[in-house]
mmCIF file of C-alpha atoms in Angstrom:
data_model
loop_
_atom_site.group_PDB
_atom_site.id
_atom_site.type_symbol
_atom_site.label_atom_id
_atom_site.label_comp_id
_atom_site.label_asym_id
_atom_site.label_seq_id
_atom_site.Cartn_x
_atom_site.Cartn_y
_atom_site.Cartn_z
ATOM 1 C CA UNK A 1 51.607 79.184 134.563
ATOM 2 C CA UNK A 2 49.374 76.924 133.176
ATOM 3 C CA UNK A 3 49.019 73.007 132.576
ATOM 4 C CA UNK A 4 50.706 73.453 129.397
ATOM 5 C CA UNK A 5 53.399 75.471 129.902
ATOM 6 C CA UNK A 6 53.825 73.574 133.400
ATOM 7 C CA UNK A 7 54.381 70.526 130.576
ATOM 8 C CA UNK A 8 56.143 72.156 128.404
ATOM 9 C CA UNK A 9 59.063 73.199 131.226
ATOM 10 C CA UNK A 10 59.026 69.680 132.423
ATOM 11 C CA UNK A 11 59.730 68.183 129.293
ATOM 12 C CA UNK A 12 62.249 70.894 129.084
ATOM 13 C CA UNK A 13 64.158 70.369 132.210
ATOM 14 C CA UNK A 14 64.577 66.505 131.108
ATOM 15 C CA UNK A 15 66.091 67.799 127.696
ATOM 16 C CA UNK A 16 68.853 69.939 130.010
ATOM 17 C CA UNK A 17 69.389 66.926 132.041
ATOM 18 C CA UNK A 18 70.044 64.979 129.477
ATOM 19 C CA UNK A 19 72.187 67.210 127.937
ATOM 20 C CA UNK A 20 74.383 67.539 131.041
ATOM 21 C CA UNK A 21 74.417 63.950 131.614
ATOM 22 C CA UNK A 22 75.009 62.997 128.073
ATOM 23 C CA UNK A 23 78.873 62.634 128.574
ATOM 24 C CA UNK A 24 78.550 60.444 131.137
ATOM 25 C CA UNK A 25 75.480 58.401 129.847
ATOM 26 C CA UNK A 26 77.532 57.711 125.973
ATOM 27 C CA UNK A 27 80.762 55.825 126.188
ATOM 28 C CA UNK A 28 83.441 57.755 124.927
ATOM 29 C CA UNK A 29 84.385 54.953 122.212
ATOM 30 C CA UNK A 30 80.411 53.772 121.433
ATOM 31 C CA UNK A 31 79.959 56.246 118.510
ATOM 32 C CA UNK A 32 83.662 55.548 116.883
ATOM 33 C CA UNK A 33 83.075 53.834 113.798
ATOM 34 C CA UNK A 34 86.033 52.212 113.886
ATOM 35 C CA UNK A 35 85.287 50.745 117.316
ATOM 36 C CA UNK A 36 82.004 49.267 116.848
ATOM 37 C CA UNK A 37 81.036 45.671 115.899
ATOM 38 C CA UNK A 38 77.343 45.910 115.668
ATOM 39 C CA UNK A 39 75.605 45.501 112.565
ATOM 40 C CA UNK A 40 74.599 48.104 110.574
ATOM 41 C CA UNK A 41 70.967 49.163 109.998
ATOM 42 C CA UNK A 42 69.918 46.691 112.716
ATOM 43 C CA UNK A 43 65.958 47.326 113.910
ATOM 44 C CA UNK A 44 64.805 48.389 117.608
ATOM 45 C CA UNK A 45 65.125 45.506 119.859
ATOM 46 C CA UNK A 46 66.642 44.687 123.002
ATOM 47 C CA UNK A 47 70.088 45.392 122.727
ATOM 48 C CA UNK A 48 69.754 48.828 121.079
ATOM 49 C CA UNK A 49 66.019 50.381 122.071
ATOM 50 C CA UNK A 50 65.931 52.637 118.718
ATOM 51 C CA UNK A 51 68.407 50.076 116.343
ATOM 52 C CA UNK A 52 71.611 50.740 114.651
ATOM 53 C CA UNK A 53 72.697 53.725 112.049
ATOM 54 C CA UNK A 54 74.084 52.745 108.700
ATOM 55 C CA UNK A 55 77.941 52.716 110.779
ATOM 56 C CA UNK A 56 76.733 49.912 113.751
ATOM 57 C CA UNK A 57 76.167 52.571 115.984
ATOM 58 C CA UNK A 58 73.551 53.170 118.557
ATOM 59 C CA UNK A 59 70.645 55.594 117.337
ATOM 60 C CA UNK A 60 69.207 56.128 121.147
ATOM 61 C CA UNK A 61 72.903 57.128 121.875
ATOM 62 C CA UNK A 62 73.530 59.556 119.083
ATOM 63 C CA UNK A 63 70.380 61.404 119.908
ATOM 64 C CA UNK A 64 71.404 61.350 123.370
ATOM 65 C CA UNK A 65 74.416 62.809 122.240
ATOM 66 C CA UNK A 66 73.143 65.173 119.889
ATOM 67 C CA UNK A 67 70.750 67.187 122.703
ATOM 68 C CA UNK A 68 73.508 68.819 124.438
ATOM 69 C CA UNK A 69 74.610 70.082 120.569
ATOM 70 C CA UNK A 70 71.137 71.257 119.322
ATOM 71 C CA UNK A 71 70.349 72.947 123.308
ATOM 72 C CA UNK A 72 73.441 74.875 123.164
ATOM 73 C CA UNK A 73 72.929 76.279 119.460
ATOM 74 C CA UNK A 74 69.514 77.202 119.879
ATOM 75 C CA UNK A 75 70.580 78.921 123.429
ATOM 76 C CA UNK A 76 73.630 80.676 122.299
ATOM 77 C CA UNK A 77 71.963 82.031 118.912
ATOM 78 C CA UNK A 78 68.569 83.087 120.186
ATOM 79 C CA UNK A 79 70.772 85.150 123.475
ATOM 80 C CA UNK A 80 72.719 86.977 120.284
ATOM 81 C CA UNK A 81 69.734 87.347 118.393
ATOM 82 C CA UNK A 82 67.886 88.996 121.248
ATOM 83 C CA UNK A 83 70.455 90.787 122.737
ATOM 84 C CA UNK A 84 71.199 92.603 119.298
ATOM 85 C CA UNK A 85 67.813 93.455 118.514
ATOM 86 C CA UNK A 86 66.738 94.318 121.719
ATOM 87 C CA UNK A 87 69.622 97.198 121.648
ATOM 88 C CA UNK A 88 68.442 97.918 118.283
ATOM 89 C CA UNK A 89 65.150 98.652 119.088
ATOM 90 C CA UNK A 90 65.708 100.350 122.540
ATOM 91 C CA UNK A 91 68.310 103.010 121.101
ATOM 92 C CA UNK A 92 66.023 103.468 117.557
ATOM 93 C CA UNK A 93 62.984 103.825 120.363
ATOM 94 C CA UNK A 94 64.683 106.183 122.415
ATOM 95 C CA UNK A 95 67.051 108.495 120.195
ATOM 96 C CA UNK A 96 65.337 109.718 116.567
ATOM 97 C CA UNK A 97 66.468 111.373 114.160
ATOM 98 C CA UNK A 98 68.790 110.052 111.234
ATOM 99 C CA UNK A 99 70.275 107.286 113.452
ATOM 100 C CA UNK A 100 67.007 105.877 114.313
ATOM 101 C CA UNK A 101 66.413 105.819 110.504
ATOM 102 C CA UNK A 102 68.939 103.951 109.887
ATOM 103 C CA UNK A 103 68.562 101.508 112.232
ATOM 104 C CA UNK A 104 64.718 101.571 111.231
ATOM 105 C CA UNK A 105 66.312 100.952 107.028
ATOM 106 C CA UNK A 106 68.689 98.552 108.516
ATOM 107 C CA UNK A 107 66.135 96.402 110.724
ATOM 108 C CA UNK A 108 63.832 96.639 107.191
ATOM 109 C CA UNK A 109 66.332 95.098 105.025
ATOM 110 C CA UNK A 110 66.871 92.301 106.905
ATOM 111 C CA UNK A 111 63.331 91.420 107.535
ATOM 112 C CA UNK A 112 62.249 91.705 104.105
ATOM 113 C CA UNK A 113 64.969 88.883 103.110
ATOM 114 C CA UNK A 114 64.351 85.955 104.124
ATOM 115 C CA UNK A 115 66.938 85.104 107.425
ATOM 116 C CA UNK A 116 66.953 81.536 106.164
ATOM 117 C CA UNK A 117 68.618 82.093 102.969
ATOM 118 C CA UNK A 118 70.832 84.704 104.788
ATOM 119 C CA UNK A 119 71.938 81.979 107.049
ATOM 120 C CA UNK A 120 72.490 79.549 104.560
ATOM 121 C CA UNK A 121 74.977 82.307 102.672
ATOM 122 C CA UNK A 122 76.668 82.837 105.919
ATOM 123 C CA UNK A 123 77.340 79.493 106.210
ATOM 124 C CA UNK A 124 78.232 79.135 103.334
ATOM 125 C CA UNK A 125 81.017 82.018 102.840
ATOM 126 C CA UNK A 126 82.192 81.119 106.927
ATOM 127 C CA UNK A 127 84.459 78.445 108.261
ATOM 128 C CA UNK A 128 82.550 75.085 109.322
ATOM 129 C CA UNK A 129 81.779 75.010 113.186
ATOM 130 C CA UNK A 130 79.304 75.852 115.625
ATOM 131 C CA UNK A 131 80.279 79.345 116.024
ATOM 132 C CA UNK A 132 79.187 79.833 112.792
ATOM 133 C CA UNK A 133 75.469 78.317 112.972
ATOM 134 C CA UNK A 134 75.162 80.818 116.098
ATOM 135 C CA UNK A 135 76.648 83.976 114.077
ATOM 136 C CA UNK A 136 74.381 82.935 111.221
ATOM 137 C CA UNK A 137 71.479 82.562 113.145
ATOM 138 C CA UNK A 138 71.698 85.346 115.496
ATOM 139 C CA UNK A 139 73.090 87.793 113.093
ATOM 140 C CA UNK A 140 69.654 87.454 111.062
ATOM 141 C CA UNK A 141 67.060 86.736 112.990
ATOM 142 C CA UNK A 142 66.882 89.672 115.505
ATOM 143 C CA UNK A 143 64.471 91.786 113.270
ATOM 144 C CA UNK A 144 61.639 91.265 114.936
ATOM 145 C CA UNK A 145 62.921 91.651 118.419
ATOM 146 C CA UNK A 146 64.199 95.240 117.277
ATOM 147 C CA UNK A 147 60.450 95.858 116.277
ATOM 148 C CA UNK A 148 58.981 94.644 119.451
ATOM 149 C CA UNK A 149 61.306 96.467 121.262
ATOM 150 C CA UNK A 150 60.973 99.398 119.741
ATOM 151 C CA UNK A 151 57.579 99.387 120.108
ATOM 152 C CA UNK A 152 57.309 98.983 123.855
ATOM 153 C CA UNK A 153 59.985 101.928 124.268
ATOM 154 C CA UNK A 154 58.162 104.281 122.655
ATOM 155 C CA UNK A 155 54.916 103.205 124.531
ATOM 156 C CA UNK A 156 56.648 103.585 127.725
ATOM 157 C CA UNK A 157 58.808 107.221 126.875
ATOM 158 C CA UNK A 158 55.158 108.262 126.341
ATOM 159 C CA UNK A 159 54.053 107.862 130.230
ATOM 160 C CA UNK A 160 53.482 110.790 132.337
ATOM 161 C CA UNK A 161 56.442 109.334 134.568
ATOM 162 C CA UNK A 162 59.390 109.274 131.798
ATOM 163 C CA UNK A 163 58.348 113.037 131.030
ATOM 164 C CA UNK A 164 58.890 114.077 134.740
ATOM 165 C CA UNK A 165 62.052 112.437 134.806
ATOM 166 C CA UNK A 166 63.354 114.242 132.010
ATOM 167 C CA UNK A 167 61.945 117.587 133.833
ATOM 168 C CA UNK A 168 64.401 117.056 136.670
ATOM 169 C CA UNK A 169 67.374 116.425 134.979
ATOM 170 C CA UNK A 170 67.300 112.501 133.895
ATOM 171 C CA UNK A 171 70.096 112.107 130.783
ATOM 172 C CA UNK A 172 69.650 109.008 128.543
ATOM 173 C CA UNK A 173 71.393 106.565 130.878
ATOM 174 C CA UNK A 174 68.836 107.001 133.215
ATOM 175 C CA UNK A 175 65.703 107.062 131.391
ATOM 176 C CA UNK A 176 67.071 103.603 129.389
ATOM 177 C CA UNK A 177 68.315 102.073 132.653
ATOM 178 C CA UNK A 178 65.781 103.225 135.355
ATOM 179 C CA UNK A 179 62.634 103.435 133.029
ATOM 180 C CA UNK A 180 62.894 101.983 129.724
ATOM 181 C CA UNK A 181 64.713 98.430 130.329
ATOM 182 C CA UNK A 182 62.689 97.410 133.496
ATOM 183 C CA UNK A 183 59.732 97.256 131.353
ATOM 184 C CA UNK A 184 60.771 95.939 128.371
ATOM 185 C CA UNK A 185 62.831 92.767 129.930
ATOM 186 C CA UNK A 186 59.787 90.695 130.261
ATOM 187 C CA UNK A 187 58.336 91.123 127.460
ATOM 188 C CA UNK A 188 61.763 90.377 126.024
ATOM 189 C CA UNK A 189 62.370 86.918 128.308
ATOM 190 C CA UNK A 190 59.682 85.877 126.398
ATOM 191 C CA UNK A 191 60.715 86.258 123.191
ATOM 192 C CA UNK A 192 63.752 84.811 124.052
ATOM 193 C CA UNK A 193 62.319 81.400 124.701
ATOM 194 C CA UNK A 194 60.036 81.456 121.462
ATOM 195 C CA UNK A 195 63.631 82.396 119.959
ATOM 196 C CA UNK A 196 65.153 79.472 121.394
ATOM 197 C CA UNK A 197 62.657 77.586 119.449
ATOM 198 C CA UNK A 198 62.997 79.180 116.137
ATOM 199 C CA UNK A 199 66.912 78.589 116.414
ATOM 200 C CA UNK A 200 66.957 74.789 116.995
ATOM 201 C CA UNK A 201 64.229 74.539 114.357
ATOM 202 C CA UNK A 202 67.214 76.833 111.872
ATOM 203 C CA UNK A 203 70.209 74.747 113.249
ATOM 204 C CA UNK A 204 68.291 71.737 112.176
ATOM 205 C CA UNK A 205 67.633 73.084 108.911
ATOM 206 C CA UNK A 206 71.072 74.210 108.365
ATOM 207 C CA UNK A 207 72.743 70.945 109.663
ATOM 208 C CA UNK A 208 69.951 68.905 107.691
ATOM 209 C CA UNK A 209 71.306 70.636 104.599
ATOM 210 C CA UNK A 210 75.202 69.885 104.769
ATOM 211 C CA UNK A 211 76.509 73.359 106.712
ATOM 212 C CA UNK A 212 76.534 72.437 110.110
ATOM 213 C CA UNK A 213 79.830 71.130 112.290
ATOM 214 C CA UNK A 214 80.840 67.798 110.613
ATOM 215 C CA UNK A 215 82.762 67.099 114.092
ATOM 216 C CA UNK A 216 79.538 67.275 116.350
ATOM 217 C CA UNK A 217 76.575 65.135 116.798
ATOM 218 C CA UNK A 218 73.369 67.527 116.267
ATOM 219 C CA UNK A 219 69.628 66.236 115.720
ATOM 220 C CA UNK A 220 69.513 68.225 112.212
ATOM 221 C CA UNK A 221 72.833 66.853 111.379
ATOM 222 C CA UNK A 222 71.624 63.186 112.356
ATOM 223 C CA UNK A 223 68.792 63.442 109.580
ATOM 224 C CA UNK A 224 71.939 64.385 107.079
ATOM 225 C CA UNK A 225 73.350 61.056 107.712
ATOM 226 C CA UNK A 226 70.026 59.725 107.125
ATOM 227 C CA UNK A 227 69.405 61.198 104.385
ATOM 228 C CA UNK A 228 73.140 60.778 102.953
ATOM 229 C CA UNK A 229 73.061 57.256 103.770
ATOM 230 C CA UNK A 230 69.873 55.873 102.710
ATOM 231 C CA UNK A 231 68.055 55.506 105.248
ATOM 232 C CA UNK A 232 64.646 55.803 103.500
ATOM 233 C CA UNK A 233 65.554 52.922 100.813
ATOM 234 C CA UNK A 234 66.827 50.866 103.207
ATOM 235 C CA UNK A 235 63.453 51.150 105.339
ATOM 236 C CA UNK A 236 65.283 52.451 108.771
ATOM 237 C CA UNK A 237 62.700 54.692 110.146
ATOM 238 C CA UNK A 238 64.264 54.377 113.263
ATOM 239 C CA UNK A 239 66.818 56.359 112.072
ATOM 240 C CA UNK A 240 64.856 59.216 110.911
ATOM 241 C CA UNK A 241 62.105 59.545 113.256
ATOM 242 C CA UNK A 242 63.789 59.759 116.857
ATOM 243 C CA UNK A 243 65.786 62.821 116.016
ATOM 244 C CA UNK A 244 62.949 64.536 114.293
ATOM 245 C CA UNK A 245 60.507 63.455 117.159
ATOM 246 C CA UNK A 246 63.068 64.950 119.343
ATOM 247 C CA UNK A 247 63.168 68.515 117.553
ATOM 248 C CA UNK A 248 59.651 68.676 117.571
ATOM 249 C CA UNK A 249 59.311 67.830 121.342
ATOM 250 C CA UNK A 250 61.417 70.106 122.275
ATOM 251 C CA UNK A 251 60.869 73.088 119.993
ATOM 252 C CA UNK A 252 56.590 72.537 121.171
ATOM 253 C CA UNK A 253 58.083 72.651 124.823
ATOM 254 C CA UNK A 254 59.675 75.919 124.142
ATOM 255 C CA UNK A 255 56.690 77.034 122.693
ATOM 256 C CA UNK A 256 54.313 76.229 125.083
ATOM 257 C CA UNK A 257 56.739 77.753 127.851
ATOM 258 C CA UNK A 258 57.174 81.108 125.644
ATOM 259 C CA UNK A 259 53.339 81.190 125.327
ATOM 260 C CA UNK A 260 52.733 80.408 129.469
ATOM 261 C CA UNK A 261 54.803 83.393 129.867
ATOM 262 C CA UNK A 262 53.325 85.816 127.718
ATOM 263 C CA UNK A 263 50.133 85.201 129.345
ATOM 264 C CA UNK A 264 51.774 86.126 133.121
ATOM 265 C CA UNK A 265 53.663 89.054 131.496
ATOM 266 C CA UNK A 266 50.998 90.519 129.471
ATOM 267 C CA UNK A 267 47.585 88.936 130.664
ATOM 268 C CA UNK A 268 45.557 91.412 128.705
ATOM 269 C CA UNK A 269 46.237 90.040 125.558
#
C-alpha cells in the first residue's frame, strides 16, 4: 500500500477509535440542553477547544459524538448497497436470458435517476430513524456495483477453466461459489470502501437537509443546527467548519484507502 493510502487508514483507524470511545469520552448529561450553563455561541478558547453551539453546548463534543453516528451509516449502507448489487450483477452475469434482462432494465432505471433524489423520496415517504438513511441509501446506490460485477463475471465465465468445469459436471452453485465469487471479492472490497465514502458524503446530505434521525448526533445533522440556528449571521464558524472538516477528512481517507487497494488488486490499471 502506498504512503497515501498508509495515511489514509491511519487517519481512519483514529475515526473508529473515536467512535468506540466516544461514550466514554462525552458525559452522558454534557449535550442536555437543559443541563448546561455555558453560554451560547461562545468562541474557541480554553475551556471549550472548538466554542459553544447556539444551546451552551460543547462543539468538540458533539462532533465527537457525532463520528460513531456518521461511521455506522456510511458502514451499514455501503455493506447493503454492495451486497445487493453484487448479487445483482453475479446472477445477471451468470444466468441470461429474460431474468438477466430484467435485472439488466431494473439496474438501468435506477442509474439513470438520480439515487440522491431517490433517497430524499425515501426519506421522505419512511419513518424518521437511522434505519431509514441506510435503506435509502443502500436501496439506490448499488447500480454501479451490479455493473462492475457483472462485468468481471462474464470476464471470468469466459476462461478456459470455468468451461472445463462445466464439462465435468459443475451446476451453478459451483461455478458461482468455486469460480466466480473468489475473483470478484476483491475487486468488490474495494468498492466497498469507495462506497463507504459515497454514503457518509449522502447521510450528510440527507441529515444536512432535515431527514435524518432528530434523536442522534450526526456530522450532516450538526450543519442542520447550524444552519437552522444561525450560525452564519451570528459569525460562529466554529460551528460549521469542524463537522464539515470532519466529513471531508474522513470521506478523503476512505478514498485514498479504496484507491491503495485497487492498485494491489488490480495493478495493471
Amino acid at each position: 500500500m502506498n504512503r497515501a493510502g498508509k495515511a489514509g487508514a491511519a487517519v481512519l483507524a483514529v475515526a473508529a477509535l473515536v467512535a468506540v470511545l466516544a461514550p466514554l469520552l462525552v458525559p452522558a448529561d454534557a449535550l442536555d440542553v437543559t443541563r448546561v450553563t455555558d453560554a451560547p455561541w461562545r468562541p474557541p478558547g480554553a475551556g471549550h477547544w472548538l466554542g459553544t453551539d447556539h444551546a451552551g453546548r460543547s462543539v468538540a463534543l458533539l462532533v465527537l459524538q457525532g463520528t460513531g453516528t456518521s461511521l455506522f451509516v456510511g458502514l451499514t449502507a455501503a455493506v447493503l448497497s454492495v451486497g445487493i448489487g453484487t448479487l445483482v450483477g453475479v446472477l445477471s452475469g451468470h444466468f441470461g436470458g429474460l431474468a438477466a434482462g430484467a435485472l439488466l432494465r431494473v439496474t438501468d432505471f435506477f442509474l439513470v435517476l438520480p439515487s440522491l433524489v431517490l433517497a430524499i423520496a425515501l426519506s421522505t415517504v419512511l419513518p424518521r430513524g437511522l434505519g431509514t438513511i441506510v435503506l435509502a441509501i443502500g436501496l439506490t446506490s448499488w447500480p454501479s456495483t451490479a455493473r462492475m460485477v457483472r462485468a468481471q463475471t462474464l470476464t471470468i465465465e469466459a476462461r478456459p477453466f470455468v468451461e472445463r468445469a462445466r464439462a465435468l459436471g459443475g451446476g451453478h452453485t459451483h461455478v458461482i461459489g468455486r469460480h466466480v465469487l473468489p475473483s470478484v471479492v476483491p475487486l468488490v472490497l474495494v468498492n466497498a470502501t469507495l462506497a463507504v465514502a459515497s454514503s457518509i458524503v449522502a447521510e450528510s446530505t440527507l441529515a444536512f437537509l432535515g431527514l435524518g434521525d432528530p434523536t442522534r448526533i450526526s456530522w450532516g445533522a450538526l450543519l442542520h443546527q447550524a444552519q437552522l440556528h444561525g450560525a452564519v449571521p451570528q459569525r460562529a464558524w466554529w460551528f460549521l467548519l469542524p463537522p464539515g472538516v470532519a466529513i471531508v477528512v474522513v470521506v478523503l481517507a476512505f478514498t485514498l484507502v479504496g484507491r491503495a487497494l485497487e492498485a494491489v488488486v488490480t495493478p495493471r490499471r
